[in-house]
Amino acid sequence: MLSLADHLVVSYGSTETGVITWGHLNEKNNTSYKVGKPVVDAVQIRIINDNGDSCLPGEVGTVQILSPLTFRGYLNRLESPDPQTMKVLRPDGWYSTEDNGYFGQDGDLYILGRKNDVIQYGVFLLYPGWLEEKIVAHPEIAEACVVPVSDPLLFHNICACVSLTEGSELTEEEIRTYCKNIFLKNVNQALTPVPAYFLILPEGIPRNSNGKPNVQKLKAMAEEKFGCTARHAM
């Protein structure tokens, strides 16, 4: 995008909170996952670890929001609220985005991805975004979505679901070789994160009602084809 414009305005938010942060990206500060600072002073952001403690700058945790614009529940469910809604709406008014992120030393917020999308690859916790960013750098890959697949040793293995550019005849083996070249610095490192499985989707990445990649459907497709149960049946 920076080849088309001198700078970009980036923002972060959700349906439940509205726009929370904004910032500028240019060639000098083009940093992945940066989404800027709070749009107004009335918006507060904190990063919480699994123990409920505030994270230090650079420490990854769950992003929580306190804003006068945050919704308080569905109109027809105020007396019997939806359990899933109550999981993210805390009694003290803080809203849990279920996103993983951290604050940089510059005070900007960085969003790594959905907490539920984290892949536990052996001793590593992987955020699909950085894998996807490198995979789509291939000129014949239009879009990539990385999802976990159950594995008896690693807990999760990695599946890359990709759609190709029009007219491409890229094969699974060619994508596999490409990924090994960009992810594996040393092929003897068995736990180096690299996709083990690939789904080439001729019809493109499936979407949900919001137009976003349907990650849950992709997880189910990958698990059915490559998961522990599928491999055991082979």
Coordinates of C-alpha atoms in Angstrom, one line a residue:
M1 CA 0.0 0.0 0.0
L2 CA 2.9 2.4 0.7
S3 CA 3.8 2.1 -3.0
L4 CA 0.4 3.9 -3.7
A5 CA 0.5 6.5 -0.9
D6 CA 3.0 8.4 1.2
H7 CA 1.4 7.2 4.4
L8 CA -1.4 5.0 5.7
V9 CA -3.9 5.6 8.5
V10 CA -4.4 2.4 10.5
S11 CA -7.0 1.8 13.1
Y12 CA -8.2 -0.9 15.5
G13 CA -11.6 -1.7 17.0
S14 CA -14.6 -4.0 17.0
T15 CA -18.3 -4.0 16.6
E16 CA -18.8 -3.9 20.3
T17 CA -16.3 -1.0 21.0
G18 CA -16.1 1.1 17.9
V19 CA -12.8 2.5 16.8
I20 CA -10.3 2.3 19.6
T21 CA -6.9 3.3 18.2
W22 CA -5.5 5.0 15.2
G23 CA -2.0 5.9 13.9
H24 CA 0.1 6.6 10.8
L25 CA 2.4 4.3 8.9
N26 CA 5.0 5.4 6.5
E27 CA 8.3 4.0 5.1
K28 CA 10.2 5.0 8.3
N29 CA 7.8 3.5 10.8
N30 CA 6.2 0.7 8.8
T31 CA 6.1 -1.9 11.6
S32 CA 4.0 -5.0 11.4
Y33 CA 0.9 -5.3 13.7
K34 CA 1.1 -1.6 14.9
V35 CA -2.3 -0.1 15.2
G36 CA -1.5 3.2 17.0
K37 CA -2.7 4.9 20.1
P38 CA -6.2 5.5 21.7
V39 CA -8.3 7.8 19.6
V40 CA -9.5 9.9 22.6
D41 CA -8.5 10.2 26.2
A42 CA -11.8 8.6 27.3
V43 CA -10.7 5.3 25.8
Q44 CA -8.5 3.2 28.1
I45 CA -6.5 0.1 27.0
R46 CA -4.8 -2.5 29.1
I47 CA -3.0 -5.8 28.4
I48 CA -3.7 -8.6 30.8
N49 CA -1.8 -11.9 31.3
D50 CA -3.4 -15.2 32.2
N51 CA -3.1 -14.4 35.9
G52 CA -5.1 -11.1 35.5
D53 CA -2.0 -8.9 36.0
S54 CA -1.1 -6.0 33.7
C55 CA 1.6 -6.8 31.2
L56 CA 4.8 -4.7 30.8
P57 CA 5.7 -3.1 27.5
G58 CA 6.6 -5.8 25.0
E59 CA 4.8 -8.5 27.0
V60 CA 2.0 -10.3 25.1
G61 CA -1.4 -10.6 26.7
T62 CA -5.1 -10.2 26.1
V63 CA -6.3 -6.7 25.1
Q64 CA -9.0 -5.2 27.3
I65 CA -10.9 -1.9 26.6
L66 CA -12.7 0.6 28.8
S67 CA -14.7 3.0 26.7
P68 CA -18.0 4.9 27.0
L69 CA -18.9 3.5 23.6
T70 CA -18.7 -0.1 24.6
F71 CA -22.0 -1.9 24.3
R72 CA -23.5 -3.4 27.5
G73 CA -25.4 -6.4 26.0
Y74 CA -28.1 -7.2 23.6
L75 CA -31.4 -5.4 24.1
N76 CA -33.5 -8.6 24.1
R77 CA -31.1 -10.4 26.5
L78 CA -30.6 -7.8 29.3
E79 CA -32.4 -9.9 31.9
S80 CA -31.0 -13.3 30.6
P81 CA -27.7 -12.3 29.0
D82 CA -25.9 -14.5 26.6
P83 CA -23.2 -16.5 28.4
Q84 CA -20.6 -15.8 25.7
T85 CA -21.3 -12.1 26.0
M86 CA -20.8 -12.2 29.7
K87 CA -17.4 -13.8 29.2
V88 CA -16.1 -10.7 27.5
L89 CA -18.0 -8.0 29.4
R90 CA -16.6 -7.7 32.9
P91 CA -18.6 -6.4 35.8
D92 CA -16.2 -3.5 36.2
G93 CA -16.9 -2.3 32.6
W94 CA -13.8 -3.6 30.9
Y95 CA -14.4 -5.4 27.7
S96 CA -12.1 -8.3 26.7
T97 CA -11.4 -8.3 23.0
E98 CA -10.1 -11.8 23.0
D99 CA -7.2 -10.4 20.9
N100 CA -3.5 -10.9 21.8
G101 CA -1.3 -7.9 21.7
Y102 CA 1.3 -5.8 23.5
F103 CA 2.3 -2.2 24.0
G104 CA 5.5 -1.1 22.4
Q105 CA 8.1 1.2 24.0
D106 CA 6.6 4.0 21.9
G107 CA 3.2 3.6 23.6
D108 CA 1.6 2.2 20.5
L109 CA -0.6 -0.9 20.6
Y110 CA 0.4 -3.9 18.6
I111 CA -2.2 -6.6 17.7
L112 CA -1.0 -10.1 16.9
G113 CA -4.3 -11.9 16.3
R114 CA -7.1 -13.7 18.0
K115 CA -6.4 -15.4 21.2
N116 CA -8.3 -18.5 20.1
D117 CA -6.3 -18.7 16.9
V118 CA -2.9 -19.2 18.6
I119 CA -1.2 -22.4 17.6
Q120 CA 0.6 -24.4 20.3
Y121 CA 3.4 -26.0 18.2
G122 CA 5.4 -28.0 20.7
V123 CA 6.9 -25.6 23.2
F124 CA 6.1 -22.6 21.0
L125 CA 3.0 -20.4 20.8
L126 CA 2.6 -19.2 17.2
Y127 CA 0.5 -16.3 15.9
P128 CA -0.8 -17.2 12.4
G129 CA -0.4 -13.6 11.1
W130 CA 3.4 -13.6 10.8
L131 CA 3.3 -17.0 8.9
E132 CA 0.5 -15.8 6.6
E133 CA 2.4 -12.6 5.9
K134 CA 5.4 -14.5 4.6
I135 CA 3.4 -17.0 2.6
V136 CA 1.4 -14.4 0.6
A137 CA 4.7 -12.8 -0.4
H138 CA 4.8 -15.5 -3.1
P139 CA 3.6 -13.8 -6.3
E140 CA 1.2 -16.7 -7.2
I141 CA -0.5 -16.9 -3.7
A142 CA -3.4 -14.5 -3.4
E143 CA -4.4 -15.2 0.2
A144 CA -3.3 -17.5 3.0
C145 CA -4.9 -18.6 6.3
V146 CA -2.9 -20.7 8.7
V147 CA -4.8 -23.0 11.1
P148 CA -3.9 -25.6 13.7
V149 CA -4.2 -29.4 13.1
S150 CA -4.2 -31.8 16.1
D151 CA -1.0 -33.7 16.6
P152 CA -0.2 -36.4 19.2
L153 CA 3.4 -35.1 19.8
L154 CA 3.3 -31.4 19.1
F155 CA -0.3 -30.8 20.3
H156 CA -0.8 -28.7 17.1
N157 CA 0.8 -29.0 13.7
I158 CA 0.4 -26.3 11.1
C159 CA -1.8 -26.2 8.0
A160 CA -1.6 -23.4 5.4
C161 CA -4.8 -22.9 3.5
V162 CA -4.2 -20.9 0.3
S163 CA -5.9 -19.5 -2.7
L164 CA -3.9 -18.8 -5.9
T165 CA -3.8 -15.9 -8.3
E166 CA -5.8 -16.3 -11.5
G167 CA -4.2 -18.7 -13.9
S168 CA -1.7 -20.0 -11.4
E169 CA -0.8 -23.7 -11.6
L170 CA 1.2 -23.7 -8.4
T171 CA 1.4 -27.2 -6.9
E172 CA 1.3 -28.3 -3.2
E173 CA 4.9 -29.5 -3.5
E174 CA 6.0 -26.1 -4.9
I175 CA 4.4 -24.3 -2.0
R176 CA 5.9 -26.7 0.5
T177 CA 9.4 -26.1 -1.0
Y178 CA 8.8 -22.3 -0.9
C179 CA 7.8 -22.5 2.8
K180 CA 10.8 -24.5 3.7
N181 CA 13.0 -22.0 2.0
I182 CA 11.6 -19.0 3.9
F183 CA 11.0 -20.6 7.3
L184 CA 13.7 -23.2 7.8
K185 CA 17.1 -21.7 8.5
N186 CA 18.4 -25.2 9.5
V187 CA 16.5 -28.2 8.2
N188 CA 17.8 -30.2 11.2
Q189 CA 15.7 -28.1 13.6
A190 CA 12.7 -30.3 13.8
L191 CA 10.7 -27.7 15.8
T192 CA 11.3 -24.8 13.5
P193 CA 7.7 -23.6 12.7
V194 CA 6.8 -24.5 9.1
P195 CA 3.5 -25.7 7.7
A196 CA 3.3 -29.5 7.5
Y197 CA 0.1 -29.5 5.5
F198 CA -1.5 -27.5 2.7
L199 CA -5.0 -26.9 1.4
I200 CA -5.2 -25.3 -2.0
L201 CA -8.7 -23.8 -2.4
P202 CA -9.7 -23.3 -6.0
E203 CA -12.8 -21.4 -5.0
G204 CA -10.9 -19.1 -2.6
I205 CA -10.8 -18.8 1.1
P206 CA -14.4 -19.2 2.6
R207 CA -15.9 -16.1 4.2
N208 CA -18.2 -15.6 7.1
S209 CA -21.1 -13.2 7.2
N210 CA -18.7 -10.3 8.0
G211 CA -16.7 -11.0 4.9
K212 CA -13.7 -12.2 7.0
P213 CA -12.0 -15.5 6.4
N214 CA -14.1 -18.3 8.0
V215 CA -11.3 -19.6 10.3
Q216 CA -13.6 -22.1 12.0
K217 CA -14.6 -23.7 8.7
L218 CA -11.0 -23.9 7.6
K219 CA -10.0 -25.5 10.9
A220 CA -12.7 -28.1 10.5
M221 CA -11.6 -28.8 6.9
A222 CA -7.9 -29.1 7.9
E223 CA -8.7 -31.3 10.9
E224 CA -10.9 -33.6 8.9
K225 CA -8.2 -34.1 6.3
F226 CA -5.0 -34.0 8.4
G227 CA -5.9 -34.3 12.1
C228 CA -5.1 -37.2 14.4
T229 CA -8.3 -39.0 13.7
A230 CA -7.9 -38.7 9.9
R231 CA -4.3 -39.9 10.0
H232 CA -5.2 -42.8 12.3
A233 CA -7.9 -43.9 9.8
M234 CA -5.4 -43.9 6.9

